[in-house]
Amino acid sequence: MTETFDQWQFVIAAYALGGATTLGLAVYSWLAMRRAEARRDKVREG
Amino acid sequence: MHGFANPARFLRIARWATPLCLLLGFALAAGALVWGVFFAPADALQGDTVRIVYLHVPTAWLGMGGWSAIAIASFTEIVWRHPLAGIAARAVALPGAVFTALCLITGSIWGRPAWGTWWVWDGRLTSMLVLLFLYFGYMALDAAARGSQQARQGQSRITAIFGLVGAVNIPVIHYSVTWWNSLHQPPSITMGKSAMAADFLVPLLIATVGFSLIFGGIVMARMRTILADEQAEARLRRKAMRAQAPVAGEAW
Protein backbone atom coordinates (compact mmCIF):
# COMPACT_ATOMS: atom_id res chain seq x y z
CA MET A 1 0.00 0.00 0.00
CA THR A 2 1.37 3.41 -0.89
CA GLU A 3 0.31 6.82 0.39
CA THR A 4 -0.37 9.64 -2.04
CA PHE A 5 0.23 13.24 -0.99
CA ASP A 6 -0.74 16.57 -2.40
CA GLN A 7 2.78 17.99 -2.14
CA TRP A 8 1.58 21.59 -2.42
CA GLN A 9 -0.26 21.32 0.91
CA PHE A 10 3.08 20.70 2.64
CA VAL A 11 4.78 23.53 0.75
CA ILE A 12 1.97 26.00 1.60
CA ALA A 13 1.95 24.93 5.27
CA ALA A 14 5.73 25.44 5.58
CA TYR A 15 5.67 28.83 3.84
CA ALA A 16 2.65 30.12 5.79
CA LEU A 17 4.20 29.13 9.11
CA GLY A 18 7.66 30.42 8.23
CA GLY A 19 6.43 33.71 6.78
CA ALA A 20 3.96 34.48 9.58
CA THR A 21 6.46 33.61 12.35
CA THR A 22 9.31 35.65 10.84
CA LEU A 23 7.06 38.66 10.21
CA GLY A 24 5.52 38.34 13.68
CA LEU A 25 8.93 38.23 15.38
CA ALA A 26 10.18 41.25 13.40
CA VAL A 27 7.05 43.32 14.20
CA TYR A 28 7.15 42.30 17.89
CA SER A 29 10.86 43.22 18.17
CA TRP A 30 10.32 46.55 16.38
CA LEU A 31 7.35 47.54 18.58
CA ALA A 32 9.18 46.50 21.77
CA MET A 33 12.15 48.63 20.69
CA ARG A 34 9.94 51.67 19.99
CA ARG A 35 8.19 51.27 23.38
CA ALA A 36 11.49 50.94 25.28
CA GLU A 37 13.05 53.95 23.55
CA ALA A 38 9.93 56.07 24.14
CA ARG A 39 10.04 55.11 27.87
CA ARG A 40 13.75 56.00 28.07
CA ASP A 41 13.10 59.41 26.44
CA LYS A 42 10.17 60.05 28.80
CA VAL A 43 12.31 59.22 31.85
CA ARG A 44 15.10 61.46 30.49
CA GLU A 45 12.70 64.40 30.07
CA GLY A 46 10.85 63.89 33.36
CA MET B 1 37.05 46.67 16.75
CA HIS B 2 36.58 47.81 20.34
CA GLY B 3 35.72 51.30 19.10
CA PHE B 4 32.76 49.94 17.12
CA ALA B 5 31.46 48.17 20.21
CA ASN B 6 30.94 51.44 22.05
CA PRO B 7 27.20 51.63 22.99
CA ALA B 8 26.80 55.25 21.78
CA ARG B 9 28.47 54.47 18.46
CA PHE B 10 26.41 51.29 18.13
CA LEU B 11 23.19 53.29 18.64
CA ARG B 12 24.23 55.84 16.00
CA ILE B 13 24.77 53.05 13.44
CA ALA B 14 21.79 50.91 14.53
CA ARG B 15 19.36 53.83 14.17
CA TRP B 16 19.55 53.63 10.37
CA ALA B 17 20.84 50.05 10.01
CA THR B 18 17.88 48.40 11.82
CA PRO B 19 15.09 49.49 9.41
CA LEU B 20 17.44 49.10 6.42
CA CYS B 21 18.27 45.46 7.32
CA LEU B 22 14.61 44.61 7.98
CA LEU B 23 13.25 46.21 4.79
CA LEU B 24 16.01 44.88 2.52
CA GLY B 25 15.83 41.47 4.21
CA PHE B 26 12.06 41.13 3.75
CA ALA B 27 12.33 42.28 0.10
CA LEU B 28 15.08 39.73 -0.69
CA ALA B 29 13.49 36.87 1.29
CA ALA B 30 10.04 37.47 -0.23
CA GLY B 31 11.54 37.69 -3.73
CA ALA B 32 13.51 34.46 -3.24
CA LEU B 33 10.48 32.59 -1.83
CA VAL B 34 8.28 33.74 -4.74
CA TRP B 35 11.05 32.64 -7.12
CA GLY B 36 11.27 29.31 -5.32
CA VAL B 37 7.54 28.66 -5.43
CA PHE B 38 6.61 29.90 -8.90
CA PHE B 39 9.74 29.89 -11.05
CA ALA B 40 12.26 27.34 -9.73
CA PRO B 41 11.83 23.81 -11.14
CA ALA B 42 10.52 20.87 -9.12
CA ASP B 43 13.07 18.21 -8.16
CA ALA B 44 13.22 15.02 -10.21
CA LEU B 45 12.90 12.80 -7.12
CA GLN B 46 11.22 14.95 -4.44
CA GLY B 47 8.85 16.84 -6.70
CA ASP B 48 7.41 20.13 -5.42
CA THR B 49 8.32 19.51 -1.76
CA VAL B 50 11.88 20.56 -2.60
CA ARG B 51 10.58 24.15 -2.54
CA ILE B 52 10.62 23.96 1.27
CA VAL B 53 14.44 24.11 1.00
CA TYR B 54 14.30 27.90 0.45
CA LEU B 55 12.88 28.30 3.95
CA HIS B 56 14.31 25.28 5.76
CA VAL B 57 18.00 25.76 4.95
CA PRO B 58 18.26 29.51 5.82
CA THR B 59 16.48 28.91 9.15
CA ALA B 60 18.84 25.98 9.89
CA TRP B 61 21.95 28.04 9.13
CA LEU B 62 20.67 30.97 11.19
CA GLY B 63 19.72 28.73 14.13
CA MET B 64 23.32 27.44 14.19
CA GLY B 65 24.77 30.86 13.32
CA GLY B 66 22.82 32.39 16.19
CA TRP B 67 24.47 30.13 18.75
CA SER B 68 27.89 30.72 17.14
CA ALA B 69 27.25 34.46 17.62
CA ILE B 70 26.27 33.83 21.27
CA ALA B 71 29.51 31.87 21.79
CA ILE B 72 31.67 34.62 20.23
CA ALA B 73 29.88 37.36 22.20
CA SER B 74 30.18 35.29 25.41
CA PHE B 75 33.93 34.83 24.84
CA THR B 76 34.28 38.59 24.28
CA GLU B 77 32.28 39.29 27.44
CA ILE B 78 34.38 36.95 29.57
CA VAL B 79 37.80 37.98 28.20
CA TRP B 80 37.39 41.71 27.54
CA ARG B 81 34.37 42.48 29.78
CA HIS B 82 32.88 44.34 26.85
CA PRO B 83 29.60 46.16 27.67
CA LEU B 84 27.90 45.38 24.33
CA ALA B 85 28.96 41.72 24.09
CA GLY B 86 26.59 40.46 26.79
CA ILE B 87 23.76 42.57 25.36
CA ALA B 88 24.41 41.16 21.87
CA ALA B 89 24.34 37.57 23.17
CA ARG B 90 21.06 38.18 25.03
CA ALA B 91 19.55 39.81 21.92
CA VAL B 92 20.44 36.83 19.68
CA ALA B 93 18.83 34.18 21.92
CA LEU B 94 15.14 34.71 21.01
CA PRO B 95 15.53 34.98 17.20
CA GLY B 96 17.99 32.07 17.34
CA ALA B 97 15.43 29.92 19.16
CA VAL B 98 12.62 30.94 16.79
CA PHE B 99 14.67 30.15 13.67
CA THR B 100 15.79 26.81 15.14
CA ALA B 101 12.14 25.94 15.89
CA LEU B 102 11.18 26.97 12.33
CA CYS B 103 13.96 24.75 10.95
CA LEU B 104 12.66 21.76 12.95
CA ILE B 105 9.02 22.35 12.01
CA THR B 106 9.63 22.99 8.29
CA GLY B 107 11.95 19.97 8.27
CA SER B 108 9.21 17.86 9.82
CA ILE B 109 6.67 19.11 7.25
CA TRP B 110 9.17 18.24 4.50
CA GLY B 111 9.99 14.87 6.07
CA ARG B 112 6.42 13.56 5.95
CA PRO B 113 6.12 13.40 2.13
CA ALA B 114 9.86 12.87 1.51
CA TRP B 115 10.67 10.21 4.16
CA GLY B 116 7.18 9.03 5.08
CA THR B 117 7.54 10.21 8.69
CA TRP B 118 7.27 13.47 10.64
CA TRP B 119 10.22 12.68 12.91
CA VAL B 120 13.11 10.26 13.43
CA TRP B 121 15.55 10.24 16.34
CA ASP B 122 18.65 10.40 14.17
CA GLY B 123 21.79 12.47 14.75
CA ARG B 124 20.88 15.59 12.73
CA LEU B 125 17.31 16.01 13.99
CA THR B 126 18.17 15.18 17.59
CA SER B 127 21.20 17.51 17.76
CA MET B 128 19.07 20.31 16.26
CA LEU B 129 16.41 19.66 18.93
CA VAL B 130 19.17 19.83 21.56
CA LEU B 131 20.12 23.25 20.13
CA LEU B 132 16.52 24.45 20.63
CA PHE B 133 16.62 23.26 24.27
CA LEU B 134 19.99 25.02 24.72
CA TYR B 135 18.37 28.27 23.55
CA PHE B 136 15.50 27.77 26.03
CA GLY B 137 18.03 27.04 28.79
CA TYR B 138 20.06 30.13 27.90
CA MET B 139 16.99 32.40 28.02
CA ALA B 140 15.82 30.92 31.33
CA LEU B 141 19.32 31.26 32.84
CA ASP B 142 19.61 34.84 31.57
CA ALA B 143 16.23 35.78 33.09
CA ALA B 144 17.22 34.21 36.42
CA ALA B 145 20.72 35.75 36.45
CA ARG B 146 19.41 39.23 35.64
CA GLY B 147 17.16 39.06 38.68
CA SER B 148 20.11 38.38 40.97
CA GLN B 149 22.12 41.04 42.78
CA GLN B 150 25.35 39.89 41.09
CA ALA B 151 23.92 40.42 37.60
CA ARG B 152 22.69 43.91 38.46
CA GLN B 153 26.26 44.76 39.43
CA GLY B 154 27.52 43.37 36.12
CA GLN B 155 29.40 40.49 37.77
CA SER B 156 27.35 37.52 36.59
CA ARG B 157 29.15 35.55 33.89
CA ILE B 158 27.07 32.37 34.20
CA THR B 159 25.12 32.90 30.97
CA ALA B 160 28.34 33.67 29.10
CA ILE B 161 29.88 30.40 30.33
CA PHE B 162 26.71 28.53 29.30
CA GLY B 163 26.90 30.21 25.87
CA LEU B 164 30.48 29.02 25.41
CA VAL B 165 29.86 25.46 26.62
CA GLY B 166 26.73 25.12 24.42
CA ALA B 167 28.85 25.79 21.32
CA VAL B 168 30.05 22.17 21.57
CA ASN B 169 26.75 21.19 19.91
CA ILE B 170 27.42 23.19 16.71
CA PRO B 171 30.08 20.86 15.19
CA VAL B 172 27.96 17.89 16.34
CA ILE B 173 25.02 19.24 14.26
CA HIS B 174 27.28 19.93 11.27
CA TYR B 175 29.01 16.54 11.21
CA SER B 176 26.03 14.46 12.41
CA VAL B 177 25.12 13.41 8.86
CA THR B 178 28.64 12.14 8.19
CA TRP B 179 29.31 10.58 11.61
CA TRP B 180 26.06 8.59 11.83
CA ASN B 181 23.62 6.91 9.47
CA SER B 182 20.77 9.34 8.83
CA LEU B 183 17.66 9.82 6.74
CA HIS B 184 18.85 13.41 6.37
CA GLN B 185 20.92 14.05 3.27
CA PRO B 186 24.62 14.95 3.60
CA PRO B 187 25.59 18.63 3.10
CA SER B 188 24.83 19.83 -0.46
CA ILE B 189 26.81 23.05 -0.04
CA THR B 190 30.30 23.12 1.42
CA MET B 191 33.03 25.76 1.36
CA GLY B 192 33.49 26.82 -2.27
CA LYS B 193 31.46 24.07 -3.94
CA SER B 194 27.86 22.97 -4.33
CA ALA B 195 26.16 19.75 -5.38
CA MET B 196 23.02 21.76 -6.21
CA ALA B 197 22.12 22.95 -9.70
CA ALA B 198 22.15 26.73 -10.21
CA ASP B 199 18.34 26.67 -10.68
CA PHE B 200 18.00 25.75 -6.98
CA LEU B 201 21.18 27.36 -5.65
CA VAL B 202 20.60 30.99 -6.73
CA PRO B 203 17.18 31.48 -5.04
CA LEU B 204 18.49 29.57 -2.00
CA LEU B 205 21.45 31.94 -1.63
CA ILE B 206 19.22 35.01 -2.08
CA ALA B 207 16.79 33.64 0.55
CA THR B 208 19.74 33.06 2.90
CA VAL B 209 20.98 36.65 2.47
CA GLY B 210 17.41 37.94 2.99
CA PHE B 211 16.75 35.91 6.15
CA SER B 212 20.23 36.82 7.48
CA LEU B 213 19.41 40.53 7.08
CA ILE B 214 16.05 40.01 8.84
CA PHE B 215 17.87 38.15 11.64
CA GLY B 216 20.42 40.98 11.91
CA GLY B 217 17.66 43.62 11.97
CA ILE B 218 15.79 41.76 14.73
CA VAL B 219 19.01 41.38 16.78
CA MET B 220 19.74 45.12 16.45
CA ALA B 221 16.16 46.01 17.45
CA ARG B 222 16.45 43.75 20.51
CA MET B 223 19.86 45.22 21.44
CA ARG B 224 18.35 48.72 21.23
CA THR B 225 15.46 47.53 23.45
CA ILE B 226 17.85 46.15 26.09
CA LEU B 227 20.02 49.30 25.99
CA ALA B 228 16.99 51.62 26.28
CA ASP B 229 15.60 49.58 29.22
CA GLU B 230 18.98 49.68 31.00
CA GLN B 231 19.34 53.44 30.43
CA ALA B 232 15.81 54.09 31.75
CA GLU B 233 16.38 51.86 34.80
CA ALA B 234 19.72 53.53 35.59
CA ARG B 235 18.17 57.00 35.35
CA LEU B 236 15.23 55.97 37.59
CA ARG B 237 17.68 54.53 40.17
CA ARG B 238 19.71 57.76 40.18
CA LYS B 239 16.50 59.79 40.63
CA ALA B 240 15.40 57.59 43.52
CA MET B 241 18.83 57.90 45.19
CA ARG B 242 18.79 61.71 44.81
CA ALA B 243 15.27 61.83 46.30
CA GLN B 244 16.39 59.72 49.30
CA ALA B 245 19.65 61.63 49.98
CA PRO B 246 18.25 64.68 51.89
CA VAL B 247 16.04 62.43 54.03
CA ALA B 248 19.06 60.35 55.02
CA GLY B 249 21.01 63.54 55.83
CA GLU B 250 18.23 64.83 58.08
CA ALA B 251 18.09 61.56 59.98
CA TRP B 252 21.88 61.72 60.58
CSV table of C-alpha atoms in Angstrom, one decimal:
chain,number,residue,atom,x,y,z
A,1,MET,CA,0.0,0.0,0.0
A,2,THR,CA,1.4,3.4,-0.9
A,3,GLU,CA,0.3,6.8,0.4
A,4,THR,CA,-0.4,9.6,-2.0
A,5,PHE,CA,0.2,13.2,-1.0
A,6,ASP,CA,-0.7,16.6,-2.4
A,7,GLN,CA,2.8,18.0,-2.1
A,8,TRP,CA,1.6,21.6,-2.4
A,9,GLN,CA,-0.3,21.3,0.9
A,10,PHE,CA,3.1,20.7,2.6
A,11,VAL,CA,4.8,23.5,0.8
A,12,ILE,CA,2.0,26.0,1.6
A,13,ALA,CA,1.9,24.9,5.3
A,14,ALA,CA,5.7,25.4,5.6
A,15,TYR,CA,5.7,28.8,3.8
A,16,ALA,CA,2.6,30.1,5.8
A,17,LEU,CA,4.2,29.1,9.1
A,18,GLY,CA,7.7,30.4,8.2
A,19,GLY,CA,6.4,33.7,6.8
A,20,ALA,CA,4.0,34.5,9.6
A,21,THR,CA,6.5,33.6,12.3
A,22,THR,CA,9.3,35.7,10.8
A,23,LEU,CA,7.1,38.7,10.2
A,24,GLY,CA,5.5,38.3,13.7
A,25,LEU,CA,8.9,38.2,15.4
A,26,ALA,CA,10.2,41.3,13.4
A,27,VAL,CA,7.1,43.3,14.2
A,28,TYR,CA,7.2,42.3,17.9
A,29,SER,CA,10.9,43.2,18.2
A,30,TRP,CA,10.3,46.6,16.4
A,31,LEU,CA,7.4,47.5,18.6
A,32,ALA,CA,9.2,46.5,21.8
A,33,MET,CA,12.2,48.6,20.7
A,34,ARG,CA,9.9,51.7,20.0
A,35,ARG,CA,8.2,51.3,23.4
A,36,ALA,CA,11.5,50.9,25.3
A,37,GLU,CA,13.1,54.0,23.5
A,38,ALA,CA,9.9,56.1,24.1
A,39,ARG,CA,10.0,55.1,27.9
A,40,ARG,CA,13.7,56.0,28.1
A,41,ASP,CA,13.1,59.4,26.4
A,42,LYS,CA,10.2,60.0,28.8
A,43,VAL,CA,12.3,59.2,31.9
A,44,ARG,CA,15.1,61.5,30.5
A,45,GLU,CA,12.7,64.4,30.1
A,46,GLY,CA,10.9,63.9,33.4
B,1,MET,CA,37.0,46.7,16.7
B,2,HIS,CA,36.6,47.8,20.3
B,3,GLY,CA,35.7,51.3,19.1
B,4,PHE,CA,32.8,49.9,17.1
B,5,ALA,CA,31.5,48.2,20.2
B,6,ASN,CA,30.9,51.4,22.1
B,7,PRO,CA,27.2,51.6,23.0
B,8,ALA,CA,26.8,55.2,21.8
B,9,ARG,CA,28.5,54.5,18.5
B,10,PHE,CA,26.4,51.3,18.1
B,11,LEU,CA,23.2,53.3,18.6
B,12,ARG,CA,24.2,55.8,16.0
B,13,ILE,CA,24.8,53.0,13.4
B,14,ALA,CA,21.8,50.9,14.5
B,15,ARG,CA,19.4,53.8,14.2
B,16,TRP,CA,19.5,53.6,10.4
B,17,ALA,CA,20.8,50.0,10.0
B,18,THR,CA,17.9,48.4,11.8
B,19,PRO,CA,15.1,49.5,9.4
B,20,LEU,CA,17.4,49.1,6.4
B,21,CYS,CA,18.3,45.5,7.3
B,22,LEU,CA,14.6,44.6,8.0
B,23,LEU,CA,13.3,46.2,4.8
B,24,LEU,CA,16.0,44.9,2.5
B,25,GLY,CA,15.8,41.5,4.2
B,26,PHE,CA,12.1,41.1,3.7
B,27,ALA,CA,12.3,42.3,0.1
B,28,LEU,CA,15.1,39.7,-0.7
B,29,ALA,CA,13.5,36.9,1.3
B,30,ALA,CA,10.0,37.5,-0.2
B,31,GLY,CA,11.5,37.7,-3.7
B,32,ALA,CA,13.5,34.5,-3.2
B,33,LEU,CA,10.5,32.6,-1.8
B,34,VAL,CA,8.3,33.7,-4.7
B,35,TRP,CA,11.0,32.6,-7.1
B,36,GLY,CA,11.3,29.3,-5.3
B,37,VAL,CA,7.5,28.7,-5.4
B,38,PHE,CA,6.6,29.9,-8.9
B,39,PHE,CA,9.7,29.9,-11.1
B,40,ALA,CA,12.3,27.3,-9.7
B,41,PRO,CA,11.8,23.8,-11.1
B,42,ALA,CA,10.5,20.9,-9.1
B,43,ASP,CA,13.1,18.2,-8.2
B,44,ALA,CA,13.2,15.0,-10.2
B,45,LEU,CA,12.9,12.8,-7.1
B,46,GLN,CA,11.2,14.9,-4.4
B,47,GLY,CA,8.8,16.8,-6.7
B,48,ASP,CA,7.4,20.1,-5.4
B,49,THR,CA,8.3,19.5,-1.8
B,50,VAL,CA,11.9,20.6,-2.6
B,51,ARG,CA,10.6,24.2,-2.5
B,52,ILE,CA,10.6,24.0,1.3
B,53,VAL,CA,14.4,24.1,1.0
B,54,TYR,CA,14.3,27.9,0.4
B,55,LEU,CA,12.9,28.3,4.0
B,56,HIS,CA,14.3,25.3,5.8
B,57,VAL,CA,18.0,25.8,4.9
B,58,PRO,CA,18.3,29.5,5.8
B,59,THR,CA,16.5,28.9,9.1
B,60,ALA,CA,18.8,26.0,9.9
B,61,TRP,CA,21.9,28.0,9.1
B,62,LEU,CA,20.7,31.0,11.2
B,63,GLY,CA,19.7,28.7,14.1
B,64,MET,CA,23.3,27.4,14.2
B,65,GLY,CA,24.8,30.9,13.3
B,66,GLY,CA,22.8,32.4,16.2
B,67,TRP,CA,24.5,30.1,18.7
B,68,SER,CA,27.9,30.7,17.1
B,69,ALA,CA,27.3,34.5,17.6
B,70,ILE,CA,26.3,33.8,21.3
B,71,ALA,CA,29.5,31.9,21.8
B,72,ILE,CA,31.7,34.6,20.2
B,73,ALA,CA,29.9,37.4,22.2
B,74,SER,CA,30.2,35.3,25.4
B,75,PHE,CA,33.9,34.8,24.8
B,76,THR,CA,34.3,38.6,24.3
B,77,GLU,CA,32.3,39.3,27.4
B,78,ILE,CA,34.4,36.9,29.6
B,79,VAL,CA,37.8,38.0,28.2
B,80,TRP,CA,37.4,41.7,27.5
B,81,ARG,CA,34.4,42.5,29.8
B,82,HIS,CA,32.9,44.3,26.8
B,83,PRO,CA,29.6,46.2,27.7
B,84,LEU,CA,27.9,45.4,24.3
B,85,ALA,CA,29.0,41.7,24.1
B,86,GLY,CA,26.6,40.5,26.8
B,87,ILE,CA,23.8,42.6,25.4
B,88,ALA,CA,24.4,41.2,21.9
B,89,ALA,CA,24.3,37.6,23.2
B,90,ARG,CA,21.1,38.2,25.0
B,91,ALA,CA,19.6,39.8,21.9
B,92,VAL,CA,20.4,36.8,19.7
B,93,ALA,CA,18.8,34.2,21.9
B,94,LEU,CA,15.1,34.7,21.0
B,95,PRO,CA,15.5,35.0,17.2
B,96,GLY,CA,18.0,32.1,17.3
B,97,ALA,CA,15.4,29.9,19.2
B,98,VAL,CA,12.6,30.9,16.8
B,99,PHE,CA,14.7,30.2,13.7
B,100,THR,CA,15.8,26.8,15.1
B,101,ALA,CA,12.1,25.9,15.9
B,102,LEU,CA,11.2,27.0,12.3
B,103,CYS,CA,14.0,24.7,11.0
B,104,LEU,CA,12.7,21.8,13.0
B,105,ILE,CA,9.0,22.4,12.0
B,106,THR,CA,9.6,23.0,8.3
B,107,GLY,CA,12.0,20.0,8.3
B,108,SER,CA,9.2,17.9,9.8
B,109,ILE,CA,6.7,19.1,7.2
B,110,TRP,CA,9.2,18.2,4.5
B,111,GLY,CA,10.0,14.9,6.1
B,112,ARG,CA,6.4,13.6,5.9
B,113,PRO,CA,6.1,13.4,2.1
B,114,ALA,CA,9.9,12.9,1.5
B,115,TRP,CA,10.7,10.2,4.2
B,116,GLY,CA,7.2,9.0,5.1
B,117,THR,CA,7.5,10.2,8.7
B,118,TRP,CA,7.3,13.5,10.6
B,119,TRP,CA,10.2,12.7,12.9
B,120,VAL,CA,13.1,10.3,13.4
B,121,TRP,CA,15.5,10.2,16.3
B,122,ASP,CA,18.7,10.4,14.2
B,123,GLY,CA,21.8,12.5,14.7
B,124,ARG,CA,20.9,15.6,12.7
B,125,LEU,CA,17.3,16.0,14.0
B,126,THR,CA,18.2,15.2,17.6
B,127,SER,CA,21.2,17.5,17.8
B,128,MET,CA,19.1,20.3,16.3
B,129,LEU,CA,16.4,19.7,18.9
B,130,VAL,CA,19.2,19.8,21.6
B,131,LEU,CA,20.1,23.3,20.1
B,132,LEU,CA,16.5,24.5,20.6
B,133,PHE,CA,16.6,23.3,24.3
B,134,LEU,CA,20.0,25.0,24.7
B,135,TYR,CA,18.4,28.3,23.5
B,136,PHE,CA,15.5,27.8,26.0
B,137,GLY,CA,18.0,27.0,28.8
B,138,TYR,CA,20.1,30.1,27.9
B,139,MET,CA,17.0,32.4,28.0
B,140,ALA,CA,15.8,30.9,31.3
B,141,LEU,CA,19.3,31.3,32.8
B,142,ASP,CA,19.6,34.8,31.6
B,143,ALA,CA,16.2,35.8,33.1
B,144,ALA,CA,17.2,34.2,36.4
B,145,ALA,CA,20.7,35.7,36.4
B,146,ARG,CA,19.4,39.2,35.6
B,147,GLY,CA,17.2,39.1,38.7
B,148,SER,CA,20.1,38.4,41.0
B,149,GLN,CA,22.1,41.0,42.8
B,150,GLN,CA,25.3,39.9,41.1
B,151,ALA,CA,23.9,40.4,37.6
B,152,ARG,CA,22.7,43.9,38.5
B,153,GLN,CA,26.3,44.8,39.4
B,154,GLY,CA,27.5,43.4,36.1
B,155,GLN,CA,29.4,40.5,37.8
B,156,SER,CA,27.4,37.5,36.6
B,157,ARG,CA,29.2,35.5,33.9
B,158,ILE,CA,27.1,32.4,34.2
B,159,THR,CA,25.1,32.9,31.0
B,160,ALA,CA,28.3,33.7,29.1
B,161,ILE,CA,29.9,30.4,30.3
B,162,PHE,CA,26.7,28.5,29.3
B,163,GLY,CA,26.9,30.2,25.9
B,164,LEU,CA,30.5,29.0,25.4
B,165,VAL,CA,29.9,25.5,26.6
B,166,GLY,CA,26.7,25.1,24.4
B,167,ALA,CA,28.9,25.8,21.3
B,168,VAL,CA,30.1,22.2,21.6
B,169,ASN,CA,26.8,21.2,19.9
B,170,ILE,CA,27.4,23.2,16.7
B,171,PRO,CA,30.1,20.9,15.2
B,172,VAL,CA,28.0,17.9,16.3
B,173,ILE,CA,25.0,19.2,14.3
B,174,HIS,CA,27.3,19.9,11.3
B,175,TYR,CA,29.0,16.5,11.2
B,176,SER,CA,26.0,14.5,12.4
B,177,VAL,CA,25.1,13.4,8.9
B,178,THR,CA,28.6,12.1,8.2
B,179,TRP,CA,29.3,10.6,11.6
B,180,TRP,CA,26.1,8.6,11.8
B,181,ASN,CA,23.6,6.9,9.5
B,182,SER,CA,20.8,9.3,8.8
B,183,LEU,CA,17.7,9.8,6.7
B,184,HIS,CA,18.8,13.4,6.4
B,185,GLN,CA,20.9,14.0,3.3
B,186,PRO,CA,24.6,15.0,3.6
B,187,PRO,CA,25.6,18.6,3.1
B,188,SER,CA,24.8,19.8,-0.5
B,189,ILE,CA,26.8,23.0,0.0
B,190,THR,CA,30.3,23.1,1.4
B,191,MET,CA,33.0,25.8,1.4
B,192,GLY,CA,33.5,26.8,-2.3
B,193,LYS,CA,31.5,24.1,-3.9
B,194,SER,CA,27.9,23.0,-4.3
B,195,ALA,CA,26.2,19.7,-5.4
B,196,MET,CA,23.0,21.8,-6.2
B,197,ALA,CA,22.1,22.9,-9.7
B,198,ALA,CA,22.1,26.7,-10.2
B,199,ASP,CA,18.3,26.7,-10.7
B,200,PHE,CA,18.0,25.8,-7.0
B,201,LEU,CA,21.2,27.4,-5.7
B,202,VAL,CA,20.6,31.0,-6.7
B,203,PRO,CA,17.2,31.5,-5.0
B,204,LEU,CA,18.5,29.6,-2.0
B,205,LEU,CA,21.5,31.9,-1.6
B,206,ILE,CA,19.2,35.0,-2.1
B,207,ALA,CA,16.8,33.6,0.5
B,208,THR,CA,19.7,33.1,2.9
B,209,VAL,CA,21.0,36.7,2.5
B,210,GLY,CA,17.4,37.9,3.0
B,211,PHE,CA,16.8,35.9,6.2
B,212,SER,CA,20.2,36.8,7.5
B,213,LEU,CA,19.4,40.5,7.1
B,214,ILE,CA,16.0,40.0,8.8
B,215,PHE,CA,17.9,38.2,11.6
B,216,GLY,CA,20.4,41.0,11.9
B,217,GLY,CA,17.7,43.6,12.0
B,218,ILE,CA,15.8,41.8,14.7
B,219,VAL,CA,19.0,41.4,16.8
B,220,MET,CA,19.7,45.1,16.5
B,221,ALA,CA,16.2,46.0,17.5
B,222,ARG,CA,16.5,43.8,20.5
B,223,MET,CA,19.9,45.2,21.4
B,224,ARG,CA,18.3,48.7,21.2
B,225,THR,CA,15.5,47.5,23.4
B,226,ILE,CA,17.8,46.2,26.1
B,227,LEU,CA,20.0,49.3,26.0
B,228,ALA,CA,17.0,51.6,26.3
B,229,ASP,CA,15.6,49.6,29.2
B,230,GLU,CA,19.0,49.7,31.0
B,231,GLN,CA,19.3,53.4,30.4
B,232,ALA,CA,15.8,54.1,31.7
B,233,GLU,CA,16.4,51.9,34.8
B,234,ALA,CA,19.7,53.5,35.6
B,235,ARG,CA,18.2,57.0,35.4
B,236,LEU,CA,15.2,56.0,37.6
B,237,ARG,CA,17.7,54.5,40.2
B,238,ARG,CA,19.7,57.8,40.2
B,239,LYS,CA,16.5,59.8,40.6
B,240,ALA,CA,15.4,57.6,43.5
B,241,MET,CA,18.8,57.9,45.2
B,242,ARG,CA,18.8,61.7,44.8
B,243,ALA,CA,15.3,61.8,46.3
B,244,GLN,CA,16.4,59.7,49.3
B,245,ALA,CA,19.6,61.6,50.0
B,246,PRO,CA,18.2,64.7,51.9
B,247,VAL,CA,16.0,62.4,54.0
B,248,ALA,CA,19.1,60.3,55.0
B,249,GLY,CA,21.0,63.5,55.8
B,250,GLU,CA,18.2,64.8,58.1
B,251,ALA,CA,18.1,61.6,60.0
B,252,TRP,CA,21.9,61.7,60.6
